[in-house]
Coordinates of C-alpha atoms in Angstrom, one line a residue:
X1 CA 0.0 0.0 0.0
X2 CA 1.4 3.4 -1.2
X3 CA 1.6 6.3 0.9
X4 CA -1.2 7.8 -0.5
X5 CA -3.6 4.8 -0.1
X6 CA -2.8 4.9 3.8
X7 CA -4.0 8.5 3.7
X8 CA -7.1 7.5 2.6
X9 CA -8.3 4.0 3.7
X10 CA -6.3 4.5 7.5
X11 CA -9.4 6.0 8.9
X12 CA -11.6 3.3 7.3
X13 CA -9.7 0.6 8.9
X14 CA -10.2 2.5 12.5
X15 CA -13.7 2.8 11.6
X16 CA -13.9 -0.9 11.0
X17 CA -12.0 -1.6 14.1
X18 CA -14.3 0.4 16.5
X19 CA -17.5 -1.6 15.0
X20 CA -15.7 -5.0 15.7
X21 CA -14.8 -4.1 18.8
X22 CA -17.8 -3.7 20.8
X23 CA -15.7 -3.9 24.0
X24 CA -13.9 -0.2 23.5
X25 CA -15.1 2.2 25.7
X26 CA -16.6 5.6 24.8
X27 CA -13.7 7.3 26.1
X28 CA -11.3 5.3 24.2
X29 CA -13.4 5.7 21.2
X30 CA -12.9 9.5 20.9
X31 CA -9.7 9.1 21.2
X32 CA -9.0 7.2 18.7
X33 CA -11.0 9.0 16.1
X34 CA -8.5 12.1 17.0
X35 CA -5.6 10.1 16.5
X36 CA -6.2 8.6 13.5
X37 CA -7.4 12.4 12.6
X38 CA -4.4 13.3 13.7
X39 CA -2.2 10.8 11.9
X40 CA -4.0 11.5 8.4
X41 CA -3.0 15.0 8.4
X42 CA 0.5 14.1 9.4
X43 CA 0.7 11.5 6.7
X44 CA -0.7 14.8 3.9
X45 CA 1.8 16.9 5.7
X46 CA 4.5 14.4 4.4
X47 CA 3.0 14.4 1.1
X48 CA 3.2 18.0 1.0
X49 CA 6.9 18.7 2.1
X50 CA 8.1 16.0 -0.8
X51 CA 5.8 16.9 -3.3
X52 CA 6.7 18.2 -6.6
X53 CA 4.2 19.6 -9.4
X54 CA 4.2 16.3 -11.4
X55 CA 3.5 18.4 -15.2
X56 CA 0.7 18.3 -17.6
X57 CA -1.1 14.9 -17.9
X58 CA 0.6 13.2 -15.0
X59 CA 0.2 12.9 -11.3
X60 CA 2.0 12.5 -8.1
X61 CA 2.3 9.2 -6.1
X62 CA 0.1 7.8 -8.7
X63 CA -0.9 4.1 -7.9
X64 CA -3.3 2.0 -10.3
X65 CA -4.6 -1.2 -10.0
X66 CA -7.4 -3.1 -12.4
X67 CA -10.2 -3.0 -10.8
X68 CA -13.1 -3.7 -13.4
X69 CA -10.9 -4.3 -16.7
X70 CA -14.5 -4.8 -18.8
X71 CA -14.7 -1.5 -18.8
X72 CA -11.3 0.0 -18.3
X73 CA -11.9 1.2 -15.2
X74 CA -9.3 0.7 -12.4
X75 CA -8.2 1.8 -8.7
X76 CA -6.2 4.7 -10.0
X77 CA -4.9 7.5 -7.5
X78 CA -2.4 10.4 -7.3
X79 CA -2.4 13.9 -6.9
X80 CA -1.6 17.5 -8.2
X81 CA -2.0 21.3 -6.8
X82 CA -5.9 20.8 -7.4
X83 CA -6.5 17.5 -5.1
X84 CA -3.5 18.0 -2.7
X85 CA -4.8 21.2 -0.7
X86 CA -8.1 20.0 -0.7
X87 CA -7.2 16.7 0.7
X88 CA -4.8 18.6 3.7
X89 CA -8.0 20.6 4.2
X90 CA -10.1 17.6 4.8
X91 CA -7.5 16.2 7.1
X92 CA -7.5 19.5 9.1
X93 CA -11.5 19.8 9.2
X94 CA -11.5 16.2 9.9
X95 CA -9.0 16.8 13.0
X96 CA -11.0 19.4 14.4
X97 CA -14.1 17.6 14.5
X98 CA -12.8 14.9 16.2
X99 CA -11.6 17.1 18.8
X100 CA -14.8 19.2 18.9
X101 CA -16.6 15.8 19.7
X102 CA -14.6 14.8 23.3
X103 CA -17.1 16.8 24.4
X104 CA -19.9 14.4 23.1
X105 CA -22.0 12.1 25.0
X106 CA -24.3 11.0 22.3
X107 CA -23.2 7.1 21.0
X108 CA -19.5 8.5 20.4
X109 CA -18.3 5.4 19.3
X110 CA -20.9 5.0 16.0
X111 CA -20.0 8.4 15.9
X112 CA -16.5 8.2 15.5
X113 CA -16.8 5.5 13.1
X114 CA -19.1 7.3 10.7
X115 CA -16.9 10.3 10.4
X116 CA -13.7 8.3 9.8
X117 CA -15.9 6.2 7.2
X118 CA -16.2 9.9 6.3
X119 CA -12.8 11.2 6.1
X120 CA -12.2 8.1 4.0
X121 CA -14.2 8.5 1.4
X122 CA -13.4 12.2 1.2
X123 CA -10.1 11.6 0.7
X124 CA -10.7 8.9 -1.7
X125 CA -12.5 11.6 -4.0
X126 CA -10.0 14.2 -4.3
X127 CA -7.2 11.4 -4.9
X128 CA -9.8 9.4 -7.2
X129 CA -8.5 9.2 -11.2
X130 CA -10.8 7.2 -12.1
X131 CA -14.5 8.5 -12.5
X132 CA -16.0 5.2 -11.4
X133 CA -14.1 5.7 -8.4
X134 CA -15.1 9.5 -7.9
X135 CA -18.6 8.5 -8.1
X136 CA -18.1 5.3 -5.8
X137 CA -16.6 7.7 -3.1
X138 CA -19.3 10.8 -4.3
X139 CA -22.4 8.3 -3.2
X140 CA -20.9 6.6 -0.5
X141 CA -19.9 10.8 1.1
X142 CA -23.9 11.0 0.6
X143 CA -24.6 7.8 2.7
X144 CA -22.3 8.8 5.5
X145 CA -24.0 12.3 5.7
X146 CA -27.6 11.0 5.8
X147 CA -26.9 9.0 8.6
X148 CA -24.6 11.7 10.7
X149 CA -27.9 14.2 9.9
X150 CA -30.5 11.5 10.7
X151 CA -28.9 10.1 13.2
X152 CA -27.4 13.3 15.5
X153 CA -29.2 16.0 14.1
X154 CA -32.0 17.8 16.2
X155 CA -35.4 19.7 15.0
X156 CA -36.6 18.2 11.9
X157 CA -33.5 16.1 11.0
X158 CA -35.4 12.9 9.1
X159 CA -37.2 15.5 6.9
X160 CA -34.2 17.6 6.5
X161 CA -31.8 14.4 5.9
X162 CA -34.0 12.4 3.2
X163 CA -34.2 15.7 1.0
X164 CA -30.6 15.8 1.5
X165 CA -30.5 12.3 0.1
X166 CA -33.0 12.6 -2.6
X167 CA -31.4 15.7 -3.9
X168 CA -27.9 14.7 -3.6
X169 CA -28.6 11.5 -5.0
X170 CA -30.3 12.8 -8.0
X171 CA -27.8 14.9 -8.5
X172 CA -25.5 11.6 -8.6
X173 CA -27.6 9.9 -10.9
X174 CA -27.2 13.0 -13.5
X175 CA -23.3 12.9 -13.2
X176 CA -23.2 9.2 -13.6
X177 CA -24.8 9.7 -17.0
X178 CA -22.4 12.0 -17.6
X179 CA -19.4 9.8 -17.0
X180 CA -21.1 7.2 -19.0
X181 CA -21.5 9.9 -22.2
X182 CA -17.6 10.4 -21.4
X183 CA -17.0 6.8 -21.5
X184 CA -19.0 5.8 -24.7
X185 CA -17.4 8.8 -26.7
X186 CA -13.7 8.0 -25.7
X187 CA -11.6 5.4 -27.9
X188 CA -10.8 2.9 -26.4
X189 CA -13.5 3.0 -23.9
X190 CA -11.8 4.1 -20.6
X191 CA -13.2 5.9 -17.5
X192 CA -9.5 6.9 -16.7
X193 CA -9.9 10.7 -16.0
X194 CA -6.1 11.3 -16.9
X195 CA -6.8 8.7 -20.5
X196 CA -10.4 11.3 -20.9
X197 CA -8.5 14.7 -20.5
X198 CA -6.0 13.6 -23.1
X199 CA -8.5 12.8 -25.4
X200 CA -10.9 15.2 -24.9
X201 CA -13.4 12.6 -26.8
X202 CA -16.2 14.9 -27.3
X203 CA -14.5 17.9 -29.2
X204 CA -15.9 18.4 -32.7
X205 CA -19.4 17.1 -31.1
X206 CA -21.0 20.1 -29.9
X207 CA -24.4 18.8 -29.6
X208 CA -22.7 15.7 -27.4
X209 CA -20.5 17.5 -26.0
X210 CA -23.0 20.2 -24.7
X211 CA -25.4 17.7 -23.2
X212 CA -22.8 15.4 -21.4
X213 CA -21.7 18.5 -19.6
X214 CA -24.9 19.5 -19.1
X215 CA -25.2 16.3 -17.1
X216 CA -22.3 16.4 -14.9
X217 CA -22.6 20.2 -14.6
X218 CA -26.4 19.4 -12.6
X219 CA -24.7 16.7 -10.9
X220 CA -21.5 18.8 -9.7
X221 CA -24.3 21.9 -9.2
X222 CA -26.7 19.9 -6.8
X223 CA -23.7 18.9 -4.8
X224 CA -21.7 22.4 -4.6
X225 CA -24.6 24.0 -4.5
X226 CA -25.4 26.7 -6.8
X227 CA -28.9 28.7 -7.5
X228 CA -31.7 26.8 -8.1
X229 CA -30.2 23.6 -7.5
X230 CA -29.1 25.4 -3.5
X231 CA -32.8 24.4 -1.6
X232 CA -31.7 20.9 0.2
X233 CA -28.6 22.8 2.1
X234 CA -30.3 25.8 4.7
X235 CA -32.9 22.2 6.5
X236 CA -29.7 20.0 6.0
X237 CA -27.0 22.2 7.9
X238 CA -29.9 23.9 10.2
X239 CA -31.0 20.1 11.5
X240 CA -27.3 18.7 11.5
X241 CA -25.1 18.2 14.7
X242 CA -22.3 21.2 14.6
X243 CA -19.5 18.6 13.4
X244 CA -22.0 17.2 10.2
X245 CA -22.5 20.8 9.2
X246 CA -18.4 21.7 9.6
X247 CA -17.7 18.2 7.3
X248 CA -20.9 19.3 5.1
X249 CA -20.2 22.7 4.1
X250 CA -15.9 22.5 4.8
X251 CA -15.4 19.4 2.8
X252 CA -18.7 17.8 0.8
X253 CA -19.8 20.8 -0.6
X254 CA -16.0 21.4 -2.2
X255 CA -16.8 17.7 -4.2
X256 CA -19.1 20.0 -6.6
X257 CA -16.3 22.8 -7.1
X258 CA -13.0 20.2 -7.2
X259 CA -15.8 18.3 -9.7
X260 CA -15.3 21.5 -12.5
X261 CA -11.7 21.5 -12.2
X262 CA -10.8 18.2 -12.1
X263 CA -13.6 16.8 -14.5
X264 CA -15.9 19.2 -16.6
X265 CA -13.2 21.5 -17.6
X266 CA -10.1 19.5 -19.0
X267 CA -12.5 16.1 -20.6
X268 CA -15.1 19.0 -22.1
X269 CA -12.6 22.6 -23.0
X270 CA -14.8 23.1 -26.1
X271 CA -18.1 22.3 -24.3
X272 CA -16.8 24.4 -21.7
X273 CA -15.9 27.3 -23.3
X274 CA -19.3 27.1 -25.6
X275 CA -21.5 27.2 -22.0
X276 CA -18.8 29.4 -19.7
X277 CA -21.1 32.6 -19.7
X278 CA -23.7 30.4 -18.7
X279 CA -21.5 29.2 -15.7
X280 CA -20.1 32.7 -14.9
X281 CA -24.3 34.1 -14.6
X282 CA -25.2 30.8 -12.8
X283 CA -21.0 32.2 -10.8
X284 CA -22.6 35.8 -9.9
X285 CA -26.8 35.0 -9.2
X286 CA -26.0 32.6 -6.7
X287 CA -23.4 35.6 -5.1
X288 CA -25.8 37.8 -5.3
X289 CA -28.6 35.8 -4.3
X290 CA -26.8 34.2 -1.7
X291 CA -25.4 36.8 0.1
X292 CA -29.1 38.6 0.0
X293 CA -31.1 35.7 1.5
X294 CA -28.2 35.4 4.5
X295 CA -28.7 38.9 5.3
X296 CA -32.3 38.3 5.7
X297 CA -32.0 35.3 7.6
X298 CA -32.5 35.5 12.0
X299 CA -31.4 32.1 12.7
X300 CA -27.5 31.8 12.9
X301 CA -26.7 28.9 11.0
X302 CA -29.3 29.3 8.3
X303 CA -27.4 32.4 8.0
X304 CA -23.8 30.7 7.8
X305 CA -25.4 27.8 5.4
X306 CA -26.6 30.9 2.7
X307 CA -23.2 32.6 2.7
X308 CA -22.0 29.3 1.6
X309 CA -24.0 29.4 -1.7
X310 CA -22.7 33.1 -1.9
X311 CA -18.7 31.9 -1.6
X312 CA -19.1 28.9 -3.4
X313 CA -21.0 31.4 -6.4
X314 CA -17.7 32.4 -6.2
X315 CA -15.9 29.8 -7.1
X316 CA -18.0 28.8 -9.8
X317 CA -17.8 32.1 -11.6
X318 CA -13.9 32.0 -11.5
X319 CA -13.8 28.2 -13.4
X320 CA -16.4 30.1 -15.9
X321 CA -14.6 33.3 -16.6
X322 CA -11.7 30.5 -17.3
X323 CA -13.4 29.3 -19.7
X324 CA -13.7 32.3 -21.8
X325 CA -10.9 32.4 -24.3
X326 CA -9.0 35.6 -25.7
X327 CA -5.8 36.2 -27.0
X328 CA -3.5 36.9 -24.4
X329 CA -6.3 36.2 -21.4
X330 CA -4.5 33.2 -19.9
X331 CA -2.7 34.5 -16.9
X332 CA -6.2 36.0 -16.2
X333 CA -7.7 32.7 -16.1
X334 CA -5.3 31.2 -14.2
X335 CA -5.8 33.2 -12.0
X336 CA -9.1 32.8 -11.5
X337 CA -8.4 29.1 -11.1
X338 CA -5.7 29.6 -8.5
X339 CA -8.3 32.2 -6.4
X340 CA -10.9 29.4 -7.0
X341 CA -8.8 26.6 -5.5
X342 CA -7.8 28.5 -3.2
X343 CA -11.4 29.5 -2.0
X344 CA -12.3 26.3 -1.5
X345 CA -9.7 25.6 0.8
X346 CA -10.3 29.0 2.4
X347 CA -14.4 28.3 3.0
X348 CA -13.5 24.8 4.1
X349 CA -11.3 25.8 7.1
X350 CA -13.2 29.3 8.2
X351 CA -16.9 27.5 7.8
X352 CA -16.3 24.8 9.2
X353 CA -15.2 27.0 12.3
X354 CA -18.5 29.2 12.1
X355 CA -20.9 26.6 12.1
X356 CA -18.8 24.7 14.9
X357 CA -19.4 27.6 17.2
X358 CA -23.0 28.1 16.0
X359 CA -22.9 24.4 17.5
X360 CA -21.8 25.8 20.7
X361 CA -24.6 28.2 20.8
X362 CA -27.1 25.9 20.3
X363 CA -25.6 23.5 22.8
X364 CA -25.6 26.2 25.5
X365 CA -29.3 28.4 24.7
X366 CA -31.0 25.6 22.4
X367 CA -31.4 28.4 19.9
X368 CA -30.0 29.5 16.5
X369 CA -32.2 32.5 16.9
X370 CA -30.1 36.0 16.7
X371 CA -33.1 37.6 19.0
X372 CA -32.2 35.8 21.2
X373 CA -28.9 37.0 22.2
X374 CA -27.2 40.1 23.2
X375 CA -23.8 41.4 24.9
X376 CA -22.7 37.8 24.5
X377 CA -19.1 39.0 24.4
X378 CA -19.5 39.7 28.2
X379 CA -20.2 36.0 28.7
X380 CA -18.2 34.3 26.6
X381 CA -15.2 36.8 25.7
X382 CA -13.4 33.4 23.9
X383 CA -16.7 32.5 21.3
X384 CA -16.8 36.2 21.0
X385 CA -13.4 36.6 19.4
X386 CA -13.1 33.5 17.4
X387 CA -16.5 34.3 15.8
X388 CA -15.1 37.9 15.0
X389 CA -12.1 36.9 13.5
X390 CA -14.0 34.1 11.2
X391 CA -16.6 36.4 10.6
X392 CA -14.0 38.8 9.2
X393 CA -12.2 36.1 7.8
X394 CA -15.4 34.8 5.6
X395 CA -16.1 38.2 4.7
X396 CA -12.5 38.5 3.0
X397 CA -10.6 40.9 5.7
X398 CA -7.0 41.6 4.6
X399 CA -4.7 39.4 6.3
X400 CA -7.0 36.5 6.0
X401 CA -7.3 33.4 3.8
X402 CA -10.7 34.9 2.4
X403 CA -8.9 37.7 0.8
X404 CA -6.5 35.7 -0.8
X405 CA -9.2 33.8 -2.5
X406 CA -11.7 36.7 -3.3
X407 CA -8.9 38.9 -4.8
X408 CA -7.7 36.5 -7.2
X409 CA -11.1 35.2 -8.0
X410 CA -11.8 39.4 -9.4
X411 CA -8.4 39.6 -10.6
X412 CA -8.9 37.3 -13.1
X413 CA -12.5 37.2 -13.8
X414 CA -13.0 41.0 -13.9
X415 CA -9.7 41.1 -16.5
X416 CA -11.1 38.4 -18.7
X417 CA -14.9 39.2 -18.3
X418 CA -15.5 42.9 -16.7
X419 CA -19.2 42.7 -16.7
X420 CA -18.3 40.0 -13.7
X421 CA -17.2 43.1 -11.2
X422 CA -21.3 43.2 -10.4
X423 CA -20.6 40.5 -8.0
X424 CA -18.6 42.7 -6.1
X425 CA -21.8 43.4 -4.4
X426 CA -22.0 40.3 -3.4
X427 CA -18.8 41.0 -0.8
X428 CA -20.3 44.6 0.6
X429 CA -23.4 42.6 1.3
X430 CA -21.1 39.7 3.2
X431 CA -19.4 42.1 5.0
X432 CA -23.2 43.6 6.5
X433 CA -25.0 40.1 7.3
X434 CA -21.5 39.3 9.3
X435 CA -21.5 43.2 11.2
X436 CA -24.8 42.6 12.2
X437 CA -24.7 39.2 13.4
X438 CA -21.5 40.1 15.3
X439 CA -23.5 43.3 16.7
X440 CA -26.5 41.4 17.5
X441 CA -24.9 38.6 19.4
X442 CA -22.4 40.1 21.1
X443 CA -22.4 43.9 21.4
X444 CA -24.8 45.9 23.9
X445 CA -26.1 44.6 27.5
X446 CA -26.1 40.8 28.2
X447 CA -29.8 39.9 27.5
X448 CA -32.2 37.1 27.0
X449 CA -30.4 33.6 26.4
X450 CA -26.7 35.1 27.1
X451 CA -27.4 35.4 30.7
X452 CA -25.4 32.5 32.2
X453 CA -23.9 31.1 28.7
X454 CA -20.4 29.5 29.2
X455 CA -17.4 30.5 27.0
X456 CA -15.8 27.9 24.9
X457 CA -14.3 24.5 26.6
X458 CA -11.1 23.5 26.0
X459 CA -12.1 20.7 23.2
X460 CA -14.2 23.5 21.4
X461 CA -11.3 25.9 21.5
X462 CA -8.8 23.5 20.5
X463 CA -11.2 22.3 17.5
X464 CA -12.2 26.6 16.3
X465 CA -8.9 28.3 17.1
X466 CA -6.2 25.9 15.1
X467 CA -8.7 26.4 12.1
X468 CA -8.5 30.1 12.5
X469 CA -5.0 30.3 13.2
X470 CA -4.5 28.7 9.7
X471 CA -6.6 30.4 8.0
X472 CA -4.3 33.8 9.5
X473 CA -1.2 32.0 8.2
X474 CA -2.5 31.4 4.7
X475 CA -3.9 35.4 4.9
X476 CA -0.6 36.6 6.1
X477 CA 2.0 34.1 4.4
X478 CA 0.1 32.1 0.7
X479 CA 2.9 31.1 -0.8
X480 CA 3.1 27.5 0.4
X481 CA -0.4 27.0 -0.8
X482 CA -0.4 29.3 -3.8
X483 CA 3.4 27.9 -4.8
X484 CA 1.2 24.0 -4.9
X485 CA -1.9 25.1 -6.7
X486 CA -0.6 27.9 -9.6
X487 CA 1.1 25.2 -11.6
X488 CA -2.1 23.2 -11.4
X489 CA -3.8 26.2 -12.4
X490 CA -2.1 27.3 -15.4
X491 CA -2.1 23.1 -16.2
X492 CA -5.9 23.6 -16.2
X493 CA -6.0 26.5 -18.1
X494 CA -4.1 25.0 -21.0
X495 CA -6.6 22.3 -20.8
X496 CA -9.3 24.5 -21.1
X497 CA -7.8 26.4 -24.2
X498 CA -7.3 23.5 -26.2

């Protein structure tokens, strides 16, 4: 087994292990979901210090094995600047969870084998080269979250988890047909996503083309999401437990976005660049519309879940203002691909903070209602801070990881596509839902469900403030990150202009 197929079935084994061992004790249990957690991201962080951009067409620490050779489809792994930050973000997310739940009394042991079952087939995604594979670990992520929001949720949470299901799974479905309109077309037949970005076996079929993308852009949409496709997420994440809304919105949700880069752009460029204004107005309503239904929102963490389809809008107008070609346009685009990659890393770390400390609210009042509250900073000084700076951090503050992202993301759209700037909005209204939230739950006298709230624990500050802290360092010092994902980038972009 290769290094990188440790990474991602090491948690799956522990998961296995704590179901065949009835015997283990609770405590035990949590602790060996964080050390396992904890292990992973050691194992990327290994990865990372050795890892050299492997060039166009190729991978690092590739490892294939036939797996169904009917079909040409085979265990086939490795990884670039597009799958490596996202998996070290999953590792990190991952460890913070684990840590947020020592605090858990509720069946930790099932628990802490459903989120390593998790963390595996996360992982197994963003390494996955083989579409058969990505969709394998795509359904299976949808499984695992039913059951985290069915089973540990509160309020509505079988409602809210079977139309997570049914439109997640749908979604699948449509991508599924995709792959098998990719597969069909290619010669020889191969679901090899390295193979089916060589080829690019739908060029010179626009009509094809355009409706195999269509496919996999409504599966990749359902799952990111994006307006209209967006309606399963606000129940899901408002009904989920605070460490299924951090893995939902940190890590699931970036199998949509990681699906444009890594599938829909480099197997379809023509198709692409035929539909990219589509993608960049699909990019810019759901910013816009995104960012508008947050503001209006009282309940916290309906609040957080819409300013994900507002930063993940995004993200999906920086891969479509990539896709519009013009001479001398290709540093633009890439980037616009670099600030999209780096976005998704960016939301993954600072939401998955937010909605763990919206957990903590409800944990101590029972409420995600903003009414609620008042001069909570009086109270709980610790949640008070760490909210402000991911507050500021989401809403792209200098000195953050959210600027990073969001400047790139208009550098290049605005200099390929300039009518893109309206989305600009988008950020003035981010920065407003955030100030008011932070005014209404902390600022003035100590009020209603404050009085008597407890500050953060040490489990819940060890899980929010390491995610914060990183998302500082990346702010202050991106080259690390931005040094892995720009070659990836400008890979993608080549791809794309084909």
């Amino acid at each position: 087994m290769t290094v990188l197929s440790l990474i991602v079935f090491l948690p799956l084994l522990a998961a296995v292990a704590l179901v065949a061992v009835p015997r283990l004790g609770d405590g035990a249990a949590r602790w060996v979901w964080v050390a396992v957690a904890a292990v992973d991201l050691l194992l990327v962080a290994a990865v990372w210090l050795v890892y050299e951009p492997p060039g166009p067409g190729r991978l690092a620490f590739e490892e294939r094995v036939p797996w169904i050779p009917g079909v040409d489809s085979s265990y086939h792994v490795g990884v670039d600047g597009l799958s490596l930050p996202l998996m070290a973000m999953t590792t990190v997310v991952f460890l913070a969870c684990a840590v947020f739940a020592l605090r858990d009394e509720d069946r930790p042991r099932t628990r802490a084998a459903l989120f390593l079952f998790l963390q595996s087939v996360s992982l197994g995604l963003f390494a996955a080269a083989d579409l058969i594979l990505f969709f394998l670990f795509f359904d299976l992520s949808i499984v695992g979250m039913y059951f985290v929001i069915a089973g540990w949720g509160h309020g509505d949470r079988g409602r809210s988890a079977m139309k997570f299901f049914l439109y997640t799974f749908l979604g699948s479905l449509a991508l599924l047909a995709g792959f098998i309109g990719l597969y069909v077309a290619a010669e020889p037949h191969t679901f090899d996503m390295v193979e089916l970005a060589r080829q690019t076996p739908l060029d010179g079929s626009p009509t094809a083309g355009g409706l195999v993308l269509a496919a996999i852009l409504l599966g990749l949409a359902v799952k990111t999401p994006t307006v209209p496709f967006h309606t399963w997420l606000p129940p899901a994440h408002t009904d989920a437990p605070a460490v299924g809304s951090a893995v939902l919105a940190g890590v699931l949700l970036k199998m949509g976005t990681y699906g444009f880069v890594r599938i829909a752009m480099p197997m379809l460029p023509e198709a692409w660049r035929a539909w990219a204004w589509v993608v960049v107005v699909v990019g810019v309503v759901s910013v816009v519309y995104g960012a508008l239904v947050a503001l209006a929102q009282t309940d916290l963490k309906r609040m957080i879940a819409y300013t994900s389809v507002n930063h993940m809008g995004y993200v999906v107008l920086a891969v479509g203002a990539a896709g519009i070609v013009a001479e001398g346009s290709e540093q633009a685009r890439s980037v616009a691909v670099t600030g999209a990659v780096t976005q998704m890393v960016s939301h993954g770390i600072v939401t998955a903070a937010l909605f763990l400390m919206a957990g903590v609210v409800w944990d101590r009042a029972g409420t995600y209602n903003l009414g609620s509250f008042g001069g909570l900073a009086g109270t709980a000084p610790r949640l008070a801070t760490l909210f402000a700076v991911g507050a500021f951090a989401s809403l792209g503050l200098p000195g953050l990881s959210g600027f990073i992202a969001e400047f790139q993301i208009f550098a290049g759209s605005i200099a390929v596509a300039p009518v893109t700037a309206v989305a600009l909005v988008g950020i003035l209204i981010t920065a407003a839902l955030f100030l008011r939230a932070l005014q209404r739950l902390f600022t003035g006298p100590t009020r209603g469900a404050s009085r008597g709230f407890g500050d953060l624990r040490p489990a819940e500050l060890w899980a929010v403030a390491p995610l914060l802290a990183l998302s500082l360092l990346i702010g202050v010092l991106p080259r690390p990150l931005l040094g892995v994902v720009e070659p990836a980038a400008e890979v993608v972009v080549q791809l794309v202009g084909r």
